[in-house]
Coordinates of C-alpha atoms and ligand atoms in Angstrom, one line a residue:
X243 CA -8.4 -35.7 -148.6
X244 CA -7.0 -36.4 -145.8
X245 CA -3.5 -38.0 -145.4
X246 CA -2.6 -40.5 -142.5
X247 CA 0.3 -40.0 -140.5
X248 CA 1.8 -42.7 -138.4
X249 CA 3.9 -42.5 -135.4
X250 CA 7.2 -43.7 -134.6
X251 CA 8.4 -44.8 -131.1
X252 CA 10.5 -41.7 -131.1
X253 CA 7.1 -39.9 -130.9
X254 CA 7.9 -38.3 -135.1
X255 CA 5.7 -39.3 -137.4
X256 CA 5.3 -40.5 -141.5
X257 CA 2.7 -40.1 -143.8
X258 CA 1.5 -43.6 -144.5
X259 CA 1.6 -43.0 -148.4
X260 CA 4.9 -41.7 -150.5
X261 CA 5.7 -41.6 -153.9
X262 CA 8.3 -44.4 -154.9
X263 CA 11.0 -43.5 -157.1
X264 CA 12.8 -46.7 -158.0
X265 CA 13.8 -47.2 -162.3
X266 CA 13.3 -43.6 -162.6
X267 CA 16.2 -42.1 -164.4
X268 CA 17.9 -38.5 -163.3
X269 CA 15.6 -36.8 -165.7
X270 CA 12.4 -34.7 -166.4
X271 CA 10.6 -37.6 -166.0
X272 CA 11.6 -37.8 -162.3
X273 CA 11.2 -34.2 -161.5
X274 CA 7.6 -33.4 -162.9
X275 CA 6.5 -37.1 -161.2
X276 CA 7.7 -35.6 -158.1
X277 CA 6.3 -32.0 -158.6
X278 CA 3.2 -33.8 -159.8
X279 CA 3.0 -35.3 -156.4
X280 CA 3.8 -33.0 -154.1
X281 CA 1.2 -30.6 -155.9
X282 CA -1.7 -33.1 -155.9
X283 CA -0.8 -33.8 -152.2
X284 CA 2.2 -36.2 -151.5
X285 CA 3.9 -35.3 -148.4
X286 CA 6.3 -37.7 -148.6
X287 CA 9.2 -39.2 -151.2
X288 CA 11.4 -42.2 -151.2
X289 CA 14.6 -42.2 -153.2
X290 CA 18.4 -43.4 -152.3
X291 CA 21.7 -43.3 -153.3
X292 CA 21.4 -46.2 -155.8
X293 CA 18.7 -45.0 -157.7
X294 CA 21.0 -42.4 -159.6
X295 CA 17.9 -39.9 -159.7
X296 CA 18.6 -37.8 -156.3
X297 CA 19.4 -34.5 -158.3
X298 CA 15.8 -34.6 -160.0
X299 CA 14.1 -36.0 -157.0
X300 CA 15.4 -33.0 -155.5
X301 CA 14.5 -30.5 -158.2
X302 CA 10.9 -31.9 -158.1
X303 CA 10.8 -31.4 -154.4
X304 CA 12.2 -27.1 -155.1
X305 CA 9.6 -27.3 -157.3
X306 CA 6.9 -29.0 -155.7
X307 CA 7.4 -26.7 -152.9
X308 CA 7.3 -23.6 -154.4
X309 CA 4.2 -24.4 -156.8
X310 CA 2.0 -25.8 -153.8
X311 CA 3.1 -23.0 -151.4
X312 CA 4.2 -26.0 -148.9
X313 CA 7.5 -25.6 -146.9
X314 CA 10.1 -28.0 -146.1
X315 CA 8.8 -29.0 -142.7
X316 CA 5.8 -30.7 -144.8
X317 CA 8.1 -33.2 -146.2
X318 CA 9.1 -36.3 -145.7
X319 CA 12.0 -37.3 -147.4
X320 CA 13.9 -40.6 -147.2
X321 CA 17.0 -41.8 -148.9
X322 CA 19.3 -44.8 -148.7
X323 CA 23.2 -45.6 -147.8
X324 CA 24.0 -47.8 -150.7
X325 CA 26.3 -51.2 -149.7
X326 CA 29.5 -49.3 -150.7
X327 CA 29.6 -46.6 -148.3
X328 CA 28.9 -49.4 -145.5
X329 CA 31.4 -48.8 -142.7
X330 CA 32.1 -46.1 -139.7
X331 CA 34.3 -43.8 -142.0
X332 CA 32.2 -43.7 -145.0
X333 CA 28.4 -43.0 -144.0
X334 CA 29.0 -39.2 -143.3
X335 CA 30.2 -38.4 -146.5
X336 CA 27.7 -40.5 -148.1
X337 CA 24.8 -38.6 -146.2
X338 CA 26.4 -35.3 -147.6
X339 CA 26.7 -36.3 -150.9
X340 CA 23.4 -37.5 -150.8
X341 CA 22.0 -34.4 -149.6
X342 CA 24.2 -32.3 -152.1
X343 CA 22.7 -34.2 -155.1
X344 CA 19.4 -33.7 -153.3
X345 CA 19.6 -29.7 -152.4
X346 CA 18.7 -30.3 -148.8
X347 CA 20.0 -30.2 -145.8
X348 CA 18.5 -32.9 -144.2
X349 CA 16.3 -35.8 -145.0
X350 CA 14.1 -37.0 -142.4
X351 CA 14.6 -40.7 -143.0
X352 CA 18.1 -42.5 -143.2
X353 CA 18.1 -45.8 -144.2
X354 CA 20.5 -49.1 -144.4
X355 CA 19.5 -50.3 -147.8
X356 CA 20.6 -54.3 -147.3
X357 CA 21.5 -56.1 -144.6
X358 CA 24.4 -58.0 -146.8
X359 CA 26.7 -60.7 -145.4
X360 CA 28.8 -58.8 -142.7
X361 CA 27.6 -58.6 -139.7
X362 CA 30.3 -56.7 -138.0
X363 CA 30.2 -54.2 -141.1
X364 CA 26.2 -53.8 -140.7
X365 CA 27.3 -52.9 -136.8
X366 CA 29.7 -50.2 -137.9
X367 CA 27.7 -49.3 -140.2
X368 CA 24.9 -48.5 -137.8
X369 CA 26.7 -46.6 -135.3
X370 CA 27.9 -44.3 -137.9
X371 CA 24.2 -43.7 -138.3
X372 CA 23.8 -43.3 -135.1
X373 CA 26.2 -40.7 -134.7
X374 CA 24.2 -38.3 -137.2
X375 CA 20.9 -38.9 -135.6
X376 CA 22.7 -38.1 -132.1
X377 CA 24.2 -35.1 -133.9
X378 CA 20.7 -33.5 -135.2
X379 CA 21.8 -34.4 -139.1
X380 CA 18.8 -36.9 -139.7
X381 CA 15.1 -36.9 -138.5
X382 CA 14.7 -40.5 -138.2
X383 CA 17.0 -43.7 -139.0
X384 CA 15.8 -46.8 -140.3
X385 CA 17.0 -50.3 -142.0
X386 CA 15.7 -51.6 -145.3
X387 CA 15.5 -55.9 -146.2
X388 CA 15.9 -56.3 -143.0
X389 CA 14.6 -60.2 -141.7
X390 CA 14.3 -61.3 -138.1
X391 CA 17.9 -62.5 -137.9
X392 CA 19.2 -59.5 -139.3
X393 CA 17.5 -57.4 -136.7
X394 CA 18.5 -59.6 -134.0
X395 CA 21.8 -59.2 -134.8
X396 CA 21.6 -55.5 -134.8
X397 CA 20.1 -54.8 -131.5
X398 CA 22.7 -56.5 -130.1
X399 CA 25.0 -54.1 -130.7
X400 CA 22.8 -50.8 -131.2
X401 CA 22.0 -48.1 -128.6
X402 CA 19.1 -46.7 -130.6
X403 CA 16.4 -49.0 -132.3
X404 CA 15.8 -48.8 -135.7
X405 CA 12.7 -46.4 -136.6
X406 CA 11.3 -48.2 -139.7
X407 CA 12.1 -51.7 -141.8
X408 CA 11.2 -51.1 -145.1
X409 CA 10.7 -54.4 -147.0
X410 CA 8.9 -56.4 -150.5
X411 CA 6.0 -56.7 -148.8
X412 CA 2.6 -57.1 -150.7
X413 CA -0.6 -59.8 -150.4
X414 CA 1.3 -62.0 -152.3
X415 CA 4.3 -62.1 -149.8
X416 CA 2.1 -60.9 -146.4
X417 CA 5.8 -60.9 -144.3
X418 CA 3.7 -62.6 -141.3
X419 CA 6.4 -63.2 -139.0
X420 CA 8.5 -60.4 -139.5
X421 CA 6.1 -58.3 -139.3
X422 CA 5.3 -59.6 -135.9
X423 CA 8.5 -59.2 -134.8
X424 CA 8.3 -55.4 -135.8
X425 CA 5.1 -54.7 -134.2
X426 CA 6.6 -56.5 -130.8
X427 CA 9.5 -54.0 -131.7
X428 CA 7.8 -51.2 -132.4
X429 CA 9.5 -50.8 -135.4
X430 CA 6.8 -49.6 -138.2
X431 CA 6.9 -51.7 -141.1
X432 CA 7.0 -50.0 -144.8
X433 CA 6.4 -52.1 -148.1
X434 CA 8.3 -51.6 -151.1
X435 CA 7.1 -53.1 -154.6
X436 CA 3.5 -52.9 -153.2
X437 CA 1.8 -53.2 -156.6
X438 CA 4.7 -56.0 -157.2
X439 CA 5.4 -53.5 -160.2
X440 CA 1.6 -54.4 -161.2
X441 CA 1.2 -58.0 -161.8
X442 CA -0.7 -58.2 -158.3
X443 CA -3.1 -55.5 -160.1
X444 CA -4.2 -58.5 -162.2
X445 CA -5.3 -60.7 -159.4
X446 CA -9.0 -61.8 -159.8
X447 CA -9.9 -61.5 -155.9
X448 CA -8.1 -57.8 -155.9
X449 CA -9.9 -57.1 -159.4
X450 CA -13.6 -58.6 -157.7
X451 CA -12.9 -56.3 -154.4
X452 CA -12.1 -53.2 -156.2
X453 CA -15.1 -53.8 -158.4
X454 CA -17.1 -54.6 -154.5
X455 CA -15.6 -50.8 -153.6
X456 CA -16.1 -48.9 -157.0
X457 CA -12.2 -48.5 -156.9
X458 CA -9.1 -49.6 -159.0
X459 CA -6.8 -52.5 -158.2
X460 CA -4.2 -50.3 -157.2
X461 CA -6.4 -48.2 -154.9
X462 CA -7.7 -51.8 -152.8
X463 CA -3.4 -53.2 -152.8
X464 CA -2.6 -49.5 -151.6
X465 CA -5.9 -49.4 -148.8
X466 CA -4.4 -53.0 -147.5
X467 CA -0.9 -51.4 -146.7
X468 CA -3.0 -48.5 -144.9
X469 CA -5.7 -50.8 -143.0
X470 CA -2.9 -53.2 -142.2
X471 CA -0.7 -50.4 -140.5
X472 CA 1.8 -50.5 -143.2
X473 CA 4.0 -47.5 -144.6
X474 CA 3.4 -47.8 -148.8
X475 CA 5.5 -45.8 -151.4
X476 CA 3.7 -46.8 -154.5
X477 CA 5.7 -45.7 -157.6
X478 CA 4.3 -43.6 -160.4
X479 CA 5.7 -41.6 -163.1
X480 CA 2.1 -41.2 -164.4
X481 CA 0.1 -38.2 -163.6
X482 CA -3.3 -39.7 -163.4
X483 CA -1.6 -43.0 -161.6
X484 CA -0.2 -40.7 -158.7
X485 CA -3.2 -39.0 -158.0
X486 CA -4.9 -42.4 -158.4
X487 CA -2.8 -44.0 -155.5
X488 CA -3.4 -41.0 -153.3
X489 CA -6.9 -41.3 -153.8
X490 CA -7.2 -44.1 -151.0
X491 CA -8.3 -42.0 -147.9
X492 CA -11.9 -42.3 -148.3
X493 CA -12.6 -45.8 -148.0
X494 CA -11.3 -49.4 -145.5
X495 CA -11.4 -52.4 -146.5
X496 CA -13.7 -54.5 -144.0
X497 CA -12.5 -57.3 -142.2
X498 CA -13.8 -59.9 -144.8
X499 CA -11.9 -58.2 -147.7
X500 CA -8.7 -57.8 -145.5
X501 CA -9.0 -61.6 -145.1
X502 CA -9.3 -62.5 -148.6
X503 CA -6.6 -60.4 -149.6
X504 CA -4.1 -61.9 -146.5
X505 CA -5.2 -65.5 -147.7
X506 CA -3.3 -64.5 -151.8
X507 CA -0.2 -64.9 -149.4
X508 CA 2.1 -67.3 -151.4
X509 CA 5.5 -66.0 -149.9
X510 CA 6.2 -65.1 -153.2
X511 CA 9.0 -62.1 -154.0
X512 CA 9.6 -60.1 -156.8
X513 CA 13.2 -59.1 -155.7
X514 CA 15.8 -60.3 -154.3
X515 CA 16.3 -62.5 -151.1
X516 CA 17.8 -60.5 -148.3
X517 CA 19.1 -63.6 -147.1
X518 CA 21.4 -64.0 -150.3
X519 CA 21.2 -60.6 -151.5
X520 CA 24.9 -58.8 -151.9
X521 CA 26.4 -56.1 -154.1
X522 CA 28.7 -58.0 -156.0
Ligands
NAP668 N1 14.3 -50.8 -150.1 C1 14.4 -51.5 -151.2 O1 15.2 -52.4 -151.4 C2 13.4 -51.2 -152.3 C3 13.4 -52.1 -153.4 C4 12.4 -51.8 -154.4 C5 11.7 -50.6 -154.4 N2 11.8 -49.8 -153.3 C6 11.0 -48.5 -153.2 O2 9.6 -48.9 -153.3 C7 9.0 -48.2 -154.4 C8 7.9 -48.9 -155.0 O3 8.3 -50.1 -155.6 P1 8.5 -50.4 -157.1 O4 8.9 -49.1 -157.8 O5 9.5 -51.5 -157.2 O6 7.1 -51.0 -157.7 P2 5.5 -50.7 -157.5 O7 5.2 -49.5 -156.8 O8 5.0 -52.0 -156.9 O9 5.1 -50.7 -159.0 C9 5.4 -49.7 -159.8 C10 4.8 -50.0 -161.2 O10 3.4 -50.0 -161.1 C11 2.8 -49.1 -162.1 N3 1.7 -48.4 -161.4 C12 1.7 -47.5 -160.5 N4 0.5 -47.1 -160.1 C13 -0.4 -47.8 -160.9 C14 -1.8 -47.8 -161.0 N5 -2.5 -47.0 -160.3 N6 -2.3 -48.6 -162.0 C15 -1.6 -49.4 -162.7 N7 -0.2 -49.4 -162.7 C16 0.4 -48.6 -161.8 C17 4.0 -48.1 -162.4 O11 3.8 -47.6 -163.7 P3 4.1 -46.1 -164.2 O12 5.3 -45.5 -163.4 O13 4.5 -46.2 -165.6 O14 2.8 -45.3 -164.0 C18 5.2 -49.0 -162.3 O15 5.4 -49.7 -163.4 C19 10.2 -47.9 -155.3 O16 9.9 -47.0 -156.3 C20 11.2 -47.5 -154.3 O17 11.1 -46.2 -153.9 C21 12.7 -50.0 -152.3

């Protein structure tokens, strides 16, 4: 099976499937669902600083690694600067503690994880990251929640775009606009909550296209993120489940199932608003 990659406009690329790691506590749990996917063929993992689970995420990669005979350089790691490190003094020693708790010494994707209510912070913020990826400490940096205004914003101010948005972003909640925005951009767009933590799995129209395809609701939600040009990090602490979601590389969707699947839009979230969203 053949994994995609996807380019960046810095010319790197990212394997257009990861295994999400969000609710998955600092334990065993977390560290054979990583292993577990890195030796069925994940090449890619998405964690951050607020999950709490960086230390296992990280033994699951050692792990991984060692048991499927892959090397670093085969990875894709991201992680997130949580909203309490925001500011230009803080986001270096967040990064290292991040990559201390994670037993590497880089990760190849740096991200922003809200865009909050501070503008001016957000700008700080941001050149702090920038100063990493200028200094050779990151692969890539990105921003996460991110809307149009957020970005806007940003740019003003930044000297290097943003690599990736990673936002909810599902048939239920298509992100039309923004994602136009991003494409105009080139900023590659990456979906988190893509199963919408499984009630979209229930849908009749994904349940009747899956049966179309001889596939699983979760394989058809995952193939729309592919076909659609959009980074997905599916989360599974389920054996069978993560080489279920991986399993996605031998079929498309065709143009008529892509449309029925865009028309479930409903601009409906399962988290919060990035427009209201805070720490506090
Ligand atoms: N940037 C952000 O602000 C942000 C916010 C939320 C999430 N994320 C990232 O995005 C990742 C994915 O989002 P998510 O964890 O919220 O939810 P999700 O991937 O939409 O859904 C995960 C849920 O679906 C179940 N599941 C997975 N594969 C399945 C399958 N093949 N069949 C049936 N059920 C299946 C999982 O169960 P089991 O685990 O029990 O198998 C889990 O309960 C996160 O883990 C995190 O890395 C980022």
């Amino acid at each position: 099976m053949t994994q995609k990659l996807v380019e960046l406009y810095n010319g790197n690329t990212i394997p257009a499937l990861g295994l999400g790691t969000f609710r998955v506590e600092n334990n065993d749990e977390c560290r054979e669902a990583v292993k577990h996917a890195i030796i069925s063929g994940y090449t890619h993992i998405d964690t951050a600083q607020i999950y709490n689970n960086e230390e296992k995420v990280g033994q699951g990669i050692k792990e991984g690694l060692e048991e499927s005979g892959l090397k670093r350089e085969d990875l894709f790691i991201t992680t997130k600067l949580w909203m309490s490190d925001y500011g230009r003094e803080n986001v270096q020693l967040a990064y290292e503690a991040s990559l201390k708790r994670l037993g590497l010494d880089y990760v190849d994707l740096y991200l922003i994880h809200w865009p909050g209510q501070d503008t001016a912070l957000i700008s700080e913020t941001w050149k702090a990251m920038e100063d990493l990826y200028n200094e050779g400490k990151i692969k890539n940096i990105g921003v996460s929640n991110f809307h149009v205004n957020h970005l806007e914003e940003l740019l003003k101010q930044a000297s290097i775009k943003p690599v990736i948005n990673q936002i909810e972003c599902h048939p239920y909640l298509i992100q039309k606009d923004l994602r136009a925005y991003l494409e105009a951009q080139k900023i590659v767009a990456q979906s988190w909550s893509p199963l919408m933590n499984g009630q979209i799995l229930e849908d009749e129209v994904v349940k009747e296209i899956a049966n179309e395809l001889g596939k699983t609701p979760a394989q058809v939600i995952i193939r729309w993120n592919i076909d659609e040009n959009i980074v997905v990090i599916p989360k599974s602490v389920t054996p069978s489940r993560i080489e279920e979601n991986l399993n996605v590389f031998d079929f498309e969707l065709s143009d008529s199932q892509l449309s029925r699947l865009n028309a479930l839009n409903k601009d409906e979230r399962i988290g919060p608003d990035p427009e209201t969203f805070s720490a506090e």
